[in-house]
CSV table of C-alpha atoms in Angstrom, one decimal:
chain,number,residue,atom,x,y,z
A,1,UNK,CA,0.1,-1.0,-3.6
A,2,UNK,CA,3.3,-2.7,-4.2
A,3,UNK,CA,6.5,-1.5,-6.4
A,4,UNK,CA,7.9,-3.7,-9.3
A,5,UNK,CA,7.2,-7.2,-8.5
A,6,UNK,CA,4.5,-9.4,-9.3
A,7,UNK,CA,1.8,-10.4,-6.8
A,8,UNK,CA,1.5,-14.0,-8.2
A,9,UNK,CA,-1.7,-15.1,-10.3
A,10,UNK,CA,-3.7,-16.7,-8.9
A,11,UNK,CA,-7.7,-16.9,-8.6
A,12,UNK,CA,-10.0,-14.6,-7.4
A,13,UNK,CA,-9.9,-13.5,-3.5
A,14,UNK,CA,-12.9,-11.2,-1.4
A,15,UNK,CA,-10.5,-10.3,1.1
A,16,UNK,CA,-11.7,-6.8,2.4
A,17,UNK,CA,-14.3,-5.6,2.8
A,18,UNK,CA,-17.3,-4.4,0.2
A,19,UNK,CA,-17.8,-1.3,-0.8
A,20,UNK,CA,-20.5,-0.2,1.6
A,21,UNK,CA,-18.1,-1.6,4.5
A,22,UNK,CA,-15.6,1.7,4.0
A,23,UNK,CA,-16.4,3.4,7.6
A,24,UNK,CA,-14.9,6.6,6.6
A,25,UNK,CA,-16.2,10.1,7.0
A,26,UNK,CA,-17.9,11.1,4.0
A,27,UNK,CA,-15.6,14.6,5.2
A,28,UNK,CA,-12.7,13.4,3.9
A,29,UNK,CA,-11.5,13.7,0.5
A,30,UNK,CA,-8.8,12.6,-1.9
A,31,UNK,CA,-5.9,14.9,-1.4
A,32,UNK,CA,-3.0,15.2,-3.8
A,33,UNK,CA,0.5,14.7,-1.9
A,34,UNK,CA,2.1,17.1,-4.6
A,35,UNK,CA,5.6,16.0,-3.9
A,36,UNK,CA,8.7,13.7,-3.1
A,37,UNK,CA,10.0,15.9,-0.1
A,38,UNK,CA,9.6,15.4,3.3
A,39,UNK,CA,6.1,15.7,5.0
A,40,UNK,CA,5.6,18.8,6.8
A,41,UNK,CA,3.1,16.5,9.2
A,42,UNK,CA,4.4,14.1,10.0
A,43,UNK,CA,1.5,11.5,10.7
A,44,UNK,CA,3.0,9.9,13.9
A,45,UNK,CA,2.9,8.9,17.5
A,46,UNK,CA,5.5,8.6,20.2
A,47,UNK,CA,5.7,7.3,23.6
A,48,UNK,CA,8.0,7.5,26.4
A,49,UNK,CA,10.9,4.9,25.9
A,50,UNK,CA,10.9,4.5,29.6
A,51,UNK,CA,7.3,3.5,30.1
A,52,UNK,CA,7.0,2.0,26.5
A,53,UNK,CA,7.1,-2.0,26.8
A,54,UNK,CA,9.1,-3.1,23.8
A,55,UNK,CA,11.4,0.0,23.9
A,56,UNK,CA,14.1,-3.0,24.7
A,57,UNK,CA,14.1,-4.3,21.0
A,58,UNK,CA,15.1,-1.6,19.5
A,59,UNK,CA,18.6,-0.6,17.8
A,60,UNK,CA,19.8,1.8,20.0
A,61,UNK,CA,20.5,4.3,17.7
A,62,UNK,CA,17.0,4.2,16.8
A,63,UNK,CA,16.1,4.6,20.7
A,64,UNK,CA,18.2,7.3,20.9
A,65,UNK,CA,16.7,9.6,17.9
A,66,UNK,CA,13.2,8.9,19.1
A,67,UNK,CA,12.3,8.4,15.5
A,68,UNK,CA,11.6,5.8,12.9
A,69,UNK,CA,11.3,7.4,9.6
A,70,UNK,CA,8.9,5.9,7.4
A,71,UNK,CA,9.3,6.7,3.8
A,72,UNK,CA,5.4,6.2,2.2
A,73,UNK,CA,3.4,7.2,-0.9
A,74,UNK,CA,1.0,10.0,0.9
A,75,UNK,CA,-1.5,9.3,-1.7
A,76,UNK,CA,-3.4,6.2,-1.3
A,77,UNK,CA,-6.7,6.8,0.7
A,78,UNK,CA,-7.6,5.1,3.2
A,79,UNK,CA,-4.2,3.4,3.6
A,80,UNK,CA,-2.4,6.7,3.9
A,81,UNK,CA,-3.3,10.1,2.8
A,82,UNK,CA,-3.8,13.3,3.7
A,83,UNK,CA,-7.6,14.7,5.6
A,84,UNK,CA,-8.9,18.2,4.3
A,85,UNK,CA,-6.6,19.9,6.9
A,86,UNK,CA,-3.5,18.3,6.2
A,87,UNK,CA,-2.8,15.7,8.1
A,88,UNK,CA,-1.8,12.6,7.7
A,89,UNK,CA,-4.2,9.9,8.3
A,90,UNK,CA,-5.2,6.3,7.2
A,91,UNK,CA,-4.7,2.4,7.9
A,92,UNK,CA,-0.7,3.1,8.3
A,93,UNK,CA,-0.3,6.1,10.0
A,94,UNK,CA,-3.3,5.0,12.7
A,95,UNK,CA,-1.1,1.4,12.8
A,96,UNK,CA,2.4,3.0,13.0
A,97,UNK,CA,0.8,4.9,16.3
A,98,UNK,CA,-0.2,1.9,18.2
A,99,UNK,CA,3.2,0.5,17.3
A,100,UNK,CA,4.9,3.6,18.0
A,101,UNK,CA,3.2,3.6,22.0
A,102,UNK,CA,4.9,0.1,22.3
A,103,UNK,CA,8.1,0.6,21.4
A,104,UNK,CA,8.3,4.4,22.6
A,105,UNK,CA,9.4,6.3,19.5
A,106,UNK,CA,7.5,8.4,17.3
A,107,UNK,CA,7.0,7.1,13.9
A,108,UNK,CA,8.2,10.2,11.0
A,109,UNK,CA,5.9,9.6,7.4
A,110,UNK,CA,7.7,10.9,5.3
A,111,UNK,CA,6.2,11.7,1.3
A,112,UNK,CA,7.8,9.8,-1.7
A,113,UNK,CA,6.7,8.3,-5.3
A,114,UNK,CA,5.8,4.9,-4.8
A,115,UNK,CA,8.4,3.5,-7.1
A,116,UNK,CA,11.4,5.1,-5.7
A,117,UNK,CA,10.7,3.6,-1.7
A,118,UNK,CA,13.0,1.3,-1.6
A,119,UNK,CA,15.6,3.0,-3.4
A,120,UNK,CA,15.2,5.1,-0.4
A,121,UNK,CA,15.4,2.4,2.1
A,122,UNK,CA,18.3,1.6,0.5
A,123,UNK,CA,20.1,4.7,0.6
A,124,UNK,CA,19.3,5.3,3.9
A,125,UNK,CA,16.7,8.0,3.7
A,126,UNK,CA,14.1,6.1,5.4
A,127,UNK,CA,14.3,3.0,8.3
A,128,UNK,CA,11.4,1.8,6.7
A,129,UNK,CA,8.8,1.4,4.4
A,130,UNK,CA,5.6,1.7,4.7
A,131,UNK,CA,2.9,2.2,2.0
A,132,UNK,CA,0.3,-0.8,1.3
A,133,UNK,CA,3.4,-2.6,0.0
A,134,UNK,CA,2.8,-6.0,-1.2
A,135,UNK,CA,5.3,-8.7,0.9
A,136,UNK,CA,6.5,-10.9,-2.3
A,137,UNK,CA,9.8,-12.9,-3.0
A,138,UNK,CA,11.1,-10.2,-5.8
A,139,UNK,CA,11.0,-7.5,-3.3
A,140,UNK,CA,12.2,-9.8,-0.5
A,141,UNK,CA,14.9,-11.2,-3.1
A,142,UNK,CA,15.6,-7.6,-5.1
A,143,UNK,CA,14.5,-8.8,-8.6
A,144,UNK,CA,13.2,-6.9,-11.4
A,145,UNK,CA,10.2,-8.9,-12.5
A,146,UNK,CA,10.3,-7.6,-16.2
A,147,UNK,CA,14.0,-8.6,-16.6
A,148,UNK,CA,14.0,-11.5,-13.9
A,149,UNK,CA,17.2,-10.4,-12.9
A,150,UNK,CA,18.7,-9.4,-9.1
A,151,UNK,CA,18.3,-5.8,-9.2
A,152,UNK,CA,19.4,-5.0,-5.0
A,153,UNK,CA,19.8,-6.8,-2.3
A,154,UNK,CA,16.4,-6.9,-1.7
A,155,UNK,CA,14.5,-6.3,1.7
A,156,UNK,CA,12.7,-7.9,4.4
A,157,UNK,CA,9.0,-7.8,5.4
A,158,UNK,CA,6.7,-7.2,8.4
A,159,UNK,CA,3.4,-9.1,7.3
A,160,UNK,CA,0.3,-6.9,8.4
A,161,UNK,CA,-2.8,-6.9,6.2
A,162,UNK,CA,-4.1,-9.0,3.3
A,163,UNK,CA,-5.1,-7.1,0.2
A,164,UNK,CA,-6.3,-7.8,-3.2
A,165,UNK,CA,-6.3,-6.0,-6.8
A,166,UNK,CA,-9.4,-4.6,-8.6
A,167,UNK,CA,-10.4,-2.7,-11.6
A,168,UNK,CA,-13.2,-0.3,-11.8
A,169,UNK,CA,-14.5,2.2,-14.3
A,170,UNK,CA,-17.0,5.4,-14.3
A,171,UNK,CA,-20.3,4.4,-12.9
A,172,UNK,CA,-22.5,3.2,-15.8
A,173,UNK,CA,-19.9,3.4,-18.1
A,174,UNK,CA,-18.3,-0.6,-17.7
A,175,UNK,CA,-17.9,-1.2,-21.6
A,176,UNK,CA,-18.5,-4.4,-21.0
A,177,UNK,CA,-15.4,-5.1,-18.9
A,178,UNK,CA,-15.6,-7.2,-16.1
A,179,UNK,CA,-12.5,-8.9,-15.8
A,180,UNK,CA,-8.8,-8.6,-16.5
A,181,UNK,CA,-9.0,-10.4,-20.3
A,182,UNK,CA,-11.8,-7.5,-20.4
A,183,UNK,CA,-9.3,-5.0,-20.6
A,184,UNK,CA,-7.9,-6.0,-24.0
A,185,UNK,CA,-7.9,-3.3,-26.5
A,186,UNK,CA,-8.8,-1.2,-23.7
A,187,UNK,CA,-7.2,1.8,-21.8
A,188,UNK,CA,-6.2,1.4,-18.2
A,189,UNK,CA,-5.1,3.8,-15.7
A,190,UNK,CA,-2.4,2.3,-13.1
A,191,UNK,CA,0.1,4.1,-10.2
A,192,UNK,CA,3.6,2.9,-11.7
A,193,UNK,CA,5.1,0.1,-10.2
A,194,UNK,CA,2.7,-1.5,-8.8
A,195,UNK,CA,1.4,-4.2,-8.9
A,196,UNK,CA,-1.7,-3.3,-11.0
A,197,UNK,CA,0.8,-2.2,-13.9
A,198,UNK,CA,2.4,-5.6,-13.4
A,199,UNK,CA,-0.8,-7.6,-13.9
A,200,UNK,CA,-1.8,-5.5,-16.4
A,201,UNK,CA,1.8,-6.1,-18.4
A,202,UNK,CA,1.3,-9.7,-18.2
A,203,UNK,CA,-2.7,-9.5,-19.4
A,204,UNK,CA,-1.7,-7.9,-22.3
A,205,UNK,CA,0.3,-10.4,-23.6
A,206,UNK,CA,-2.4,-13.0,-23.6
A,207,UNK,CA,-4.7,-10.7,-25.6
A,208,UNK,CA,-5.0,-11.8,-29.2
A,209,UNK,CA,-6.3,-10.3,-32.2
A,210,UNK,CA,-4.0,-7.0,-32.2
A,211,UNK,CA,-6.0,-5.4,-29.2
A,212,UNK,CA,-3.6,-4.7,-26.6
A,213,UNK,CA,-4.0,-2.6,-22.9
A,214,UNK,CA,-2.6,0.3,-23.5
A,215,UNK,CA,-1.5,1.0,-19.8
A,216,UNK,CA,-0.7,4.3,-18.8
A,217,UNK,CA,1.4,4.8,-15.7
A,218,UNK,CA,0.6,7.6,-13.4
A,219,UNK,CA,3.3,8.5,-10.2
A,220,UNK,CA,0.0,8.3,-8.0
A,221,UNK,CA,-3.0,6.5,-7.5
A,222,UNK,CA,-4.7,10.4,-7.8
A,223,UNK,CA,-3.4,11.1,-11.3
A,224,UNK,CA,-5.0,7.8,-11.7
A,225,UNK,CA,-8.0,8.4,-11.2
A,226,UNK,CA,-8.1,11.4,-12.7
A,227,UNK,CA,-7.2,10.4,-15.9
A,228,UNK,CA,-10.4,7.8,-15.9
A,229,UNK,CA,-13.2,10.6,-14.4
A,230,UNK,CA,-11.8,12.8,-17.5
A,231,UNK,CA,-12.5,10.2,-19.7
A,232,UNK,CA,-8.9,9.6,-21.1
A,233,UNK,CA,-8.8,6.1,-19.8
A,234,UNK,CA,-11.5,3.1,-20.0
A,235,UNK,CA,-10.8,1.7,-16.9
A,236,UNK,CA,-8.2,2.0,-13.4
A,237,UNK,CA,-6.8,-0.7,-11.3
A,238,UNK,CA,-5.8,-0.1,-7.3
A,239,UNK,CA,-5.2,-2.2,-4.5
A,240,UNK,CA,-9.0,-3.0,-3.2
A,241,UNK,CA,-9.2,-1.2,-0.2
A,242,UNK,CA,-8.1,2.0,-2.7
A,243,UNK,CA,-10.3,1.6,-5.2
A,244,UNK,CA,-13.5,0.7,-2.5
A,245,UNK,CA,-12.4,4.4,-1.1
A,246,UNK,CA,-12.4,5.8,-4.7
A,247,UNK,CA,-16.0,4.2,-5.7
A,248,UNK,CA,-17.2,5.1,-1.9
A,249,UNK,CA,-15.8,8.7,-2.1
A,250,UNK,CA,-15.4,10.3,-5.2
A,251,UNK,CA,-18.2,12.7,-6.5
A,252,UNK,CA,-19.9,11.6,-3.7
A,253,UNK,CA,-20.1,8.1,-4.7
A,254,UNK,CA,-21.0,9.1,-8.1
A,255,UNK,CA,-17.7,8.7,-10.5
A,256,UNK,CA,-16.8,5.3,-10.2
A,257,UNK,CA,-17.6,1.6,-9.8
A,258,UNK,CA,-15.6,-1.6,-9.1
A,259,UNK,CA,-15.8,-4.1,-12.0
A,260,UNK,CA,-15.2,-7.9,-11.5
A,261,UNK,CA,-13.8,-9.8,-8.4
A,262,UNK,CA,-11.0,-8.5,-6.2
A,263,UNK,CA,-7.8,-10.6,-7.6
A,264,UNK,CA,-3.9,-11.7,-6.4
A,265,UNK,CA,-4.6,-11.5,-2.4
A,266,UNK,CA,-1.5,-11.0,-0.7
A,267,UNK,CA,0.3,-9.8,2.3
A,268,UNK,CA,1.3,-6.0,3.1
A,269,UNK,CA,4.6,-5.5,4.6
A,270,UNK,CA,6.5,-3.3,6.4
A,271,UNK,CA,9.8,-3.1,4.6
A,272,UNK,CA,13.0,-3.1,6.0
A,273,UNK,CA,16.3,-3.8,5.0
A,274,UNK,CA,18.0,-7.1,5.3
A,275,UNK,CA,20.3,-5.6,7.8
A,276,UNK,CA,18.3,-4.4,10.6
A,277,UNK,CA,17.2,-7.8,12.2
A,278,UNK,CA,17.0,-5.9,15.5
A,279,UNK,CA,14.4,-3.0,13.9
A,280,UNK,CA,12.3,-6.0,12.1
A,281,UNK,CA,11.9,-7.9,14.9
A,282,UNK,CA,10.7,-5.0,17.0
A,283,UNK,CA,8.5,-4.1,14.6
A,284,UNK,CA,7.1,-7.2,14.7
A,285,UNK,CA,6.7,-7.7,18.2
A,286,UNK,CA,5.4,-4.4,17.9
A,287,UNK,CA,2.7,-5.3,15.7
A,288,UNK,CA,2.4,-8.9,17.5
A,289,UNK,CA,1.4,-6.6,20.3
A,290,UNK,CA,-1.5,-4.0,19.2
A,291,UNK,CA,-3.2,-7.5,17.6
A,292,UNK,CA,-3.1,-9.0,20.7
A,293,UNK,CA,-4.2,-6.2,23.1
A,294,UNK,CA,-7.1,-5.4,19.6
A,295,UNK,CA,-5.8,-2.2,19.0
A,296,UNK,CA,-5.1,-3.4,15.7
A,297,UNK,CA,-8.7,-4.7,15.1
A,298,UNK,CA,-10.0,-1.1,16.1
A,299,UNK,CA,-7.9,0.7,13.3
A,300,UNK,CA,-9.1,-1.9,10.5
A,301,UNK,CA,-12.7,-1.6,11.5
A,302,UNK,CA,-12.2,2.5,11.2
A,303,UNK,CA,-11.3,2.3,7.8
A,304,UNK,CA,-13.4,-0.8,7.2
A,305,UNK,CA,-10.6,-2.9,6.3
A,306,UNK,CA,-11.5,-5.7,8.7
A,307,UNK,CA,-11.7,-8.4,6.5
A,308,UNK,CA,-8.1,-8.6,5.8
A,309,UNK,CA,-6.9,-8.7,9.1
A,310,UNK,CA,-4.5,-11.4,9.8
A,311,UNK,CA,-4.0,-13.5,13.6
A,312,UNK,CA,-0.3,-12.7,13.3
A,313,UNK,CA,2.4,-10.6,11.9
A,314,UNK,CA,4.7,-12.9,10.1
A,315,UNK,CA,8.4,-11.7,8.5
A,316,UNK,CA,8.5,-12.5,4.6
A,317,UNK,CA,4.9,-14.4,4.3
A,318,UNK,CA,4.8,-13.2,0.9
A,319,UNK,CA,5.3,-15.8,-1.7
C-alpha cells in the first residue's frame, strides 16, 4: 500500500510472486473491515517477556503493557485482512507473531483508513504502523508529495518485504490497456493515498490529447474493487501481492486480471516514529531474528509472497 508519497518511477520489477504462486485457501474471502475503530480481534501473539530473547530491547513501558499496538488498514488481503470468521490474518499479522514470540509482547492490530495511519502514529494512538506501507524518503522525511512541502516530522522505517504496483481490469474485458500511458482517458479505481493514486496523478499529466485518468479514490482496497466488478471503473491499481489475491480470489478467479508488468518495487516498512529509537531497533532485531531462524521464509511462502523476501531488515532503505 503506502499513504501519500511517491514510490519513485522507475522501470518495471517481477518482485513477487505470479499469480498462480498465491498459496492461500481458496476458503478465504475478501472481507470488508467496515470501520476506523479498534479491532475487536485483535490479530496477535505474545510471549513470555521472561523467556522471550529480545524482551531486553524494548522500552520499558512497552515491556510493561505487554502490548504493541499496531495501527493497520484491515482490508488488504493477503497482507492483512480479515478470514470468514473474523479473524485477523495475513503477511502482517502472521509476521507480527513471530516477532511478537521474540520480544515477549503481544502485538494489538488495530483497524484504521489507510490515509489517516500515521496521523495516528503521530498522535499516539498506535506504537506503530503496519499495513503494506511503502518505506520512502517523503514518509521518512513528512513531505506531502503533491505540495512538496514538510507536512510532519516524518517517521522511521523497519524494512521487511519488497513490493511492486500493478493494474488489472475484469477478465476479458482489458480495453486495450496494458500499461500505465494505457490508462489515459480511462477510469481507474485506487485506495486513497497510496501509492497507486500517486502514480496515477503523475500518469495523467503526461497524457495528451484531452484524455485524462479520471481516478477515483476509494478509503479501501475493497471499495476498490468493487467499483471495477460493477463496471463503474475501467481498470484498478493495488500493491501486487493485493491485486494477485484479487485476480486469484475473486468470483472464484473469474472477475479480474492483472494487466502489464508489476511497476515501482520498493520496500515495506514498519513505521515508527522518529522518537522511539529503542522500539525500532527492537523491532528490527526482532525481524533480524525470525529471518534468520526462517520463520520469516515460512510466512511468505503461506501467502506466496516469497519472491519479495529480503536477506535483512534494514531501517529507512526506502529511497
Amino acid at each position: 500500500m503506502t499513504a501519500s508519497s511517491t514510490r519513485r518511477t522507475t522501470a518495471a520489477h517481477h518482485r513477487l510472486a505470479a499469480v498462480g504462486a498465491i498459496a492461500v485457501a481458496g476458503a478465504l474471502i475478501l472481507t470488508g473491515c467496515g470501520d476506523q475503530t479498534k479491532d475487536k480481534d485483535k490479530g496477535s501473539s505474545s510471549a513470555s517477556t521472561s523467556s522471550a530473547p529480545l524482551a531486553g530491547k524494548l522500552p520499558q513501558a512497552i515491556k510493561d503493557k505487554g502490548v504493541i499496538k499496531v495501527g493497520s488498514d484491515i482490508a488488504y488481503a493477503p497482507v492483512e485482512f480479515k478470514d470468514n470468521s473474523g479473524k485477523v490474518v495475513g503477511i502482517d499479522p502472521d509476521l507480527a507473531a513471530a516477532m511478537g514470540k521474540q520480544l515477549g509482547v503481544t502485538f494489538q492490530f488495530e483497524n484504521g483508513t489507510f490515509d489517516a495511519l500515521l496521523t495516528g502514529l503521530r498522535s499516539n494512538r498506535y506504537d506503530i504502523a503496519m499495513s503494506a506501507m511503502t518505506d520512502n524518503k517523503n514518509r521518512q522525511e513528512g513531505v506531502d508529495p503533491d505540495t512538496g512541502k514538510k507536512v510532519g516530522e516524518g517517521v522511521d522505517f523497519v524494512d521487511y518485504l519488497t513490493a511492486g504496483v500493478s493494474i488489472y481490469t475484469r477478465k476479458g474485458d482489458t480495453q486495450g490497456i496494458t500499461d500505465w500511458a494505457g490508462l489515459c482517458g480511462k477510469k481507474l479505481a485506487v485506495e486513497r493515498g497510496t501509492v497507486s493514486e500517486d502514480l496515477a496523478k503523475a500518469e495523467t499529466k503526461k497524457c495528451t490529447g484531452g484524455k485524462k485518468i479520471t481516478i477515483e479514490a476509494f478509503d479501501d482496497d475493497q471499495q476498490s474493487q468493487t467499483r471495477l466488478r460493477s463496471g463503474g471503473a475501467d481498470a484498478a491499481s493495488s500493491d501486487f501481492p493485493v491485486a494477485a489475491y484479487a485476480v486469484k480470489t475473486s468470483g472464484g478467479g473469474k472477475d479480474f486480471q492483472i494487466v502489464g508488468d508489476q511497476v515501482e518495487a520498493a520496500p515495506y516498512g514498519i513505521a515508527v516514529s522518529k522518537e522511539d529509537t529503542q522500539l525500532r531497533d527492537a523491532l528490527q532485531a526482532a525481524m533480524n531474528a525470525i529471518i534468520k531462524n526462517g520463520e520469516y521464509q515460512k510466512i511468505l511462502d503461506k501467502w506466496g509472497a516469497e519472491d519479495g523476501a529480503v536477506k535483512e531488515s534494514v531501517i529507512n532503505g526506502g529511497k
